JSON list of C-alpha atoms in Angstrom, two decimals:
[
{"chain": "A", "resi": 4, "resn": "MET", "atom": "CA", "xyz": [0.00, 0.00, 0.00]},
{"chain": "A", "resi": 5, "resn": "GLU", "atom": "CA", "xyz": [1.25, 3.44, -0.85]},
{"chain": "A", "resi": 6, "resn": "PRO", "atom": "CA", "xyz": [1.46, 5.75, 2.16]},
{"chain": "A", "resi": 7, "resn": "GLY", "atom": "CA", "xyz": [-1.31, 8.31, 2.03]},
{"chain": "A", "resi": 8, "resn": "VAL", "atom": "CA", "xyz": [-3.69, 6.10, 0.03]},
{"chain": "A", "resi": 9, "resn": "GLY", "atom": "CA", "xyz": [-6.86, 4.94, 1.77]},
{"chain": "A", "resi": 10, "resn": "TYR", "atom": "CA", "xyz": [-8.06, 5.16, 5.34]},
{"chain": "A", "resi": 11, "resn": "LEU", "atom": "CA", "xyz": [-5.91, 4.76, 8.44]},
{"chain": "A", "resi": 12, "resn": "PHE", "atom": "CA", "xyz": [-7.77, 3.43, 11.49]},
{"chain": "A", "resi": 13, "resn": "SER", "atom": "CA", "xyz": [-5.10, 2.87, 14.10]},
{"chain": "A", "resi": 14, "resn": "VAL", "atom": "CA", "xyz": [-1.65, 4.17, 15.00]},
{"chain": "A", "resi": 15, "resn": "CYS", "atom": "CA", "xyz": [0.55, 3.07, 17.89]},
{"chain": "A", "resi": 16, "resn": "TRP", "atom": "CA", "xyz": [4.13, 3.85, 18.85]},
{"chain": "A", "resi": 17, "resn": "SER", "atom": "CA", "xyz": [6.64, 1.19, 19.77]},
{"chain": "A", "resi": 18, "resn": "PRO", "atom": "CA", "xyz": [7.41, 1.08, 23.51]},
{"chain": "A", "resi": 19, "resn": "SER", "atom": "CA", "xyz": [11.04, 0.19, 22.80]},
{"chain": "A", "resi": 20, "resn": "ARG", "atom": "CA", "xyz": [11.86, 2.25, 19.69]},
{"chain": "A", "resi": 21, "resn": "PRO", "atom": "CA", "xyz": [10.75, 5.92, 19.64]},
{"chain": "A", "resi": 22, "resn": "LEU", "atom": "CA", "xyz": [11.23, 6.04, 15.85]},
{"chain": "A", "resi": 23, "resn": "VAL", "atom": "CA", "xyz": [8.96, 3.04, 15.12]},
{"chain": "A", "resi": 24, "resn": "PHE", "atom": "CA", "xyz": [5.17, 3.02, 14.84]},
{"chain": "A", "resi": 25, "resn": "ALA", "atom": "CA", "xyz": [2.51, 0.74, 13.38]},
{"chain": "A", "resi": 26, "resn": "VAL", "atom": "CA", "xyz": [-0.57, 1.75, 11.38]},
{"chain": "A", "resi": 27, "resn": "GLY", "atom": "CA", "xyz": [-3.76, -0.24, 10.71]},
{"chain": "A", "resi": 28, "resn": "THR", "atom": "CA", "xyz": [-5.22, 0.47, 7.27]},
{"chain": "A", "resi": 29, "resn": "GLY", "atom": "CA", "xyz": [-8.62, 0.31, 5.64]},
{"chain": "A", "resi": 30, "resn": "ASP", "atom": "CA", "xyz": [-7.51, -2.34, 3.17]},
{"chain": "A", "resi": 31, "resn": "GLY", "atom": "CA", "xyz": [-6.44, -4.84, 5.85]},
{"chain": "A", "resi": 32, "resn": "HIS", "atom": "CA", "xyz": [-2.73, -4.09, 6.15]},
{"chain": "A", "resi": 33, "resn": "VAL", "atom": "CA", "xyz": [-0.51, -3.30, 9.10]},
{"chain": "A", "resi": 34, "resn": "LEU", "atom": "CA", "xyz": [2.25, -0.92, 8.06]},
{"chain": "A", "resi": 35, "resn": "ILE", "atom": "CA", "xyz": [5.30, -0.58, 10.27]},
{"chain": "A", "resi": 36, "resn": "TYR", "atom": "CA", "xyz": [7.34, 2.58, 9.85]},
{"chain": "A", "resi": 37, "resn": "ASP", "atom": "CA", "xyz": [10.91, 3.03, 11.06]},
{"chain": "A", "resi": 38, "resn": "LEU", "atom": "CA", "xyz": [11.67, 6.74, 10.76]},
{"chain": "A", "resi": 39, "resn": "LYS", "atom": "CA", "xyz": [15.39, 5.98, 11.10]},
{"chain": "A", "resi": 40, "resn": "SER", "atom": "CA", "xyz": [15.20, 4.18, 7.72]},
{"chain": "A", "resi": 41, "resn": "SER", "atom": "CA", "xyz": [12.59, 6.26, 5.86]},
{"chain": "A", "resi": 42, "resn": "HIS", "atom": "CA", "xyz": [10.24, 9.11, 6.64]},
{"chain": "A", "resi": 43, "resn": "ILE", "atom": "CA", "xyz": [7.86, 8.11, 3.82]},
{"chain": "A", "resi": 44, "resn": "LYS", "atom": "CA", "xyz": [8.01, 4.40, 3.02]},
{"chain": "A", "resi": 45, "resn": "PRO", "atom": "CA", "xyz": [6.97, 1.69, 5.49]},
{"chain": "A", "resi": 46, "resn": "SER", "atom": "CA", "xyz": [9.70, -0.75, 6.53]},
{"chain": "A", "resi": 47, "resn": "VAL", "atom": "CA", "xyz": [7.22, -3.63, 6.69]},
{"chain": "A", "resi": 48, "resn": "SER", "atom": "CA", "xyz": [3.77, -4.22, 5.20]},
{"chain": "A", "resi": 49, "resn": "LEU", "atom": "CA", "xyz": [1.78, -7.11, 6.67]},
{"chain": "A", "resi": 50, "resn": "GLU", "atom": "CA", "xyz": [-1.37, -8.45, 5.02]},
{"chain": "A", "resi": 51, "resn": "ALA", "atom": "CA", "xyz": [-3.31, -8.77, 8.27]},
{"chain": "A", "resi": 52, "resn": "SER", "atom": "CA", "xyz": [-6.87, -9.24, 6.99]},
{"chain": "A", "resi": 53, "resn": "LEU", "atom": "CA", "xyz": [-8.71, -10.25, 3.84]},
{"chain": "A", "resi": 54, "resn": "GLU", "atom": "CA", "xyz": [-12.02, -9.40, 5.51]},
{"chain": "A", "resi": 55, "resn": "GLY", "atom": "CA", "xyz": [-11.71, -5.64, 5.90]},
{"chain": "A", "resi": 56, "resn": "PRO", "atom": "CA", "xyz": [-10.02, -2.85, 7.82]},
{"chain": "A", "resi": 57, "resn": "ILE", "atom": "CA", "xyz": [-7.57, -3.16, 10.68]},
{"chain": "A", "resi": 58, "resn": "TYR", "atom": "CA", "xyz": [-9.23, -1.22, 13.48]},
{"chain": "A", "resi": 59, "resn": "THR", "atom": "CA", "xyz": [-6.61, -1.67, 16.16]},
{"chain": "A", "resi": 60, "resn": "THR", "atom": "CA", "xyz": [-2.89, -2.18, 16.54]},
{"chain": "A", "resi": 61, "resn": "GLU", "atom": "CA", "xyz": [-0.99, -2.46, 19.80]},
{"chain": "A", "resi": 62, "resn": "PHE", "atom": "CA", "xyz": [2.58, -3.25, 20.79]},
{"chain": "A", "resi": 63, "resn": "ASN", "atom": "CA", "xyz": [3.09, -5.52, 23.80]},
{"chain": "A", "resi": 64, "resn": "SER", "atom": "CA", "xyz": [4.59, -3.37, 26.56]},
{"chain": "A", "resi": 65, "resn": "LYS", "atom": "CA", "xyz": [6.44, -6.31, 28.16]},
{"chain": "A", "resi": 66, "resn": "ARG", "atom": "CA", "xyz": [7.42, -8.41, 25.14]},
{"chain": "A", "resi": 67, "resn": "HIS", "atom": "CA", "xyz": [8.47, -5.72, 22.68]},
{"chain": "A", "resi": 68, "resn": "GLN", "atom": "CA", "xyz": [8.78, -8.09, 19.72]},
{"chain": "A", "resi": 69, "resn": "LEU", "atom": "CA", "xyz": [5.03, -8.71, 19.73]},
{"chain": "A", "resi": 70, "resn": "LEU", "atom": "CA", "xyz": [2.49, -6.56, 17.89]},
{"chain": "A", "resi": 71, "resn": "ALA", "atom": "CA", "xyz": [-1.23, -7.36, 17.85]},
{"chain": "A", "resi": 72, "resn": "SER", "atom": "CA", "xyz": [-3.75, -6.33, 15.20]},
{"chain": "A", "resi": 73, "resn": "GLY", "atom": "CA", "xyz": [-7.53, -6.61, 15.20]},
{"chain": "A", "resi": 74, "resn": "ASP", "atom": "CA", "xyz": [-9.73, -6.53, 12.10]},
{"chain": "A", "resi": 75, "resn": "ALA", "atom": "CA", "xyz": [-13.35, -5.71, 11.31]},
{"chain": "A", "resi": 76, "resn": "SER", "atom": "CA", "xyz": [-14.42, -9.34, 11.81]},
{"chain": "A", "resi": 77, "resn": "GLY", "atom": "CA", "xyz": [-13.00, -9.47, 15.34]},
{"chain": "A", "resi": 78, "resn": "VAL", "atom": "CA", "xyz": [-9.99, -11.56, 14.35]},
{"chain": "A", "resi": 79, "resn": "VAL", "atom": "CA", "xyz": [-6.87, -10.76, 16.38]},
{"chain": "A", "resi": 80, "resn": "LYS", "atom": "CA", "xyz": [-3.42, -11.65, 15.09]},
{"chain": "A", "resi": 81, "resn": "VAL", "atom": "CA", "xyz": [-0.13, -11.43, 16.96]},
{"chain": "A", "resi": 82, "resn": "TRP", "atom": "CA", "xyz": [3.01, -10.69, 14.95]},
{"chain": "A", "resi": 83, "resn": "ARG", "atom": "CA", "xyz": [6.62, -11.28, 15.97]},
{"chain": "A", "resi": 84, "resn": "LEU", "atom": "CA", "xyz": [8.78, -8.37, 14.81]},
{"chain": "A", "resi": 85, "resn": "SER", "atom": "CA", "xyz": [12.42, -8.52, 13.78]},
{"chain": "A", "resi": 86, "resn": "THR", "atom": "CA", "xyz": [15.16, -7.55, 16.23]},
{"chain": "A", "resi": 87, "resn": "GLU", "atom": "CA", "xyz": [15.93, -4.47, 14.11]},
{"chain": "A", "resi": 88, "resn": "LEU", "atom": "CA", "xyz": [12.43, -3.10, 14.75]},
{"chain": "A", "resi": 89, "resn": "VAL", "atom": "CA", "xyz": [12.61, -3.51, 18.54]},
{"chain": "A", "resi": 90, "resn": "THR", "atom": "CA", "xyz": [16.24, -2.79, 19.45]},
{"chain": "A", "resi": 91, "resn": "GLN", "atom": "CA", "xyz": [17.06, 0.87, 19.92]},
{"chain": "A", "resi": 92, "resn": "VAL", "atom": "CA", "xyz": [20.31, 2.15, 18.43]},
{"chain": "A", "resi": 93, "resn": "GLY", "atom": "CA", "xyz": [21.63, 5.43, 19.78]},
{"chain": "A", "resi": 94, "resn": "ASN", "atom": "CA", "xyz": [19.39, 8.02, 21.36]},
{"chain": "A", "resi": 95, "resn": "GLU", "atom": "CA", "xyz": [16.23, 7.77, 19.28]},
{"chain": "A", "resi": 96, "resn": "LYS", "atom": "CA", "xyz": [14.27, 10.13, 21.53]},
{"chain": "A", "resi": 97, "resn": "ASP", "atom": "CA", "xyz": [16.66, 12.93, 20.60]},
{"chain": "A", "resi": 98, "resn": "GLN", "atom": "CA", "xyz": [16.44, 11.95, 16.93]},
{"chain": "A", "resi": 99, "resn": "LEU", "atom": "CA", "xyz": [12.63, 12.00, 17.10]},
{"chain": "A", "resi": 100, "resn": "HIS", "atom": "CA", "xyz": [12.69, 15.42, 18.77]},
{"chain": "A", "resi": 101, "resn": "THR", "atom": "CA", "xyz": [15.00, 16.76, 16.05]},
{"chain": "A", "resi": 102, "resn": "LEU", "atom": "CA", "xyz": [12.80, 15.29, 13.31]},
{"chain": "A", "resi": 103, "resn": "ALA", "atom": "CA", "xyz": [9.69, 16.85, 14.88]},
{"chain": "A", "resi": 104, "resn": "GLN", "atom": "CA", "xyz": [11.41, 20.26, 15.14]},
{"chain": "A", "resi": 105, "resn": "GLU", "atom": "CA", "xyz": [12.52, 20.09, 11.49]},
{"chain": "A", "resi": 106, "resn": "THR", "atom": "CA", "xyz": [9.02, 19.12, 10.39]},
{"chain": "A", "resi": 107, "resn": "MET", "atom": "CA", "xyz": [7.43, 21.94, 12.40]},
{"chain": "A", "resi": 108, "resn": "SER", "atom": "CA", "xyz": [9.85, 24.56, 11.01]},
{"chain": "A", "resi": 109, "resn": "THR", "atom": "CA", "xyz": [9.25, 23.35, 7.43]},
{"chain": "A", "resi": 110, "resn": "ALA", "atom": "CA", "xyz": [5.46, 23.39, 7.95]},
{"chain": "A", "resi": 111, "resn": "THR", "atom": "CA", "xyz": [5.44, 27.00, 9.14]},
{"chain": "A", "resi": 112, "resn": "LEU", "atom": "CA", "xyz": [7.44, 28.36, 6.18]}
]
């Protein structure tokens, strides 16, 4: 799925990686973005449902490699993420703050 195409129903931030978040889409995908890799393109696209939208996504706060998604039919799936998506490298909070500041200054120009 191209970013910006279709409806987005759910967004959640990774508890272990400040630069990673997951999005549930209207066409049944879970998109995982790693802002360290790309600000536009998702790092991972999971076909989570053939039945309809993904209404909820949630990272496990204790087992950071696990991400759950729930679809329109009530089906819940649990995904195991790669080590790269759950292991923080460097100070990502500072990187996220810098990225947010850059975005805000560009938006106000």
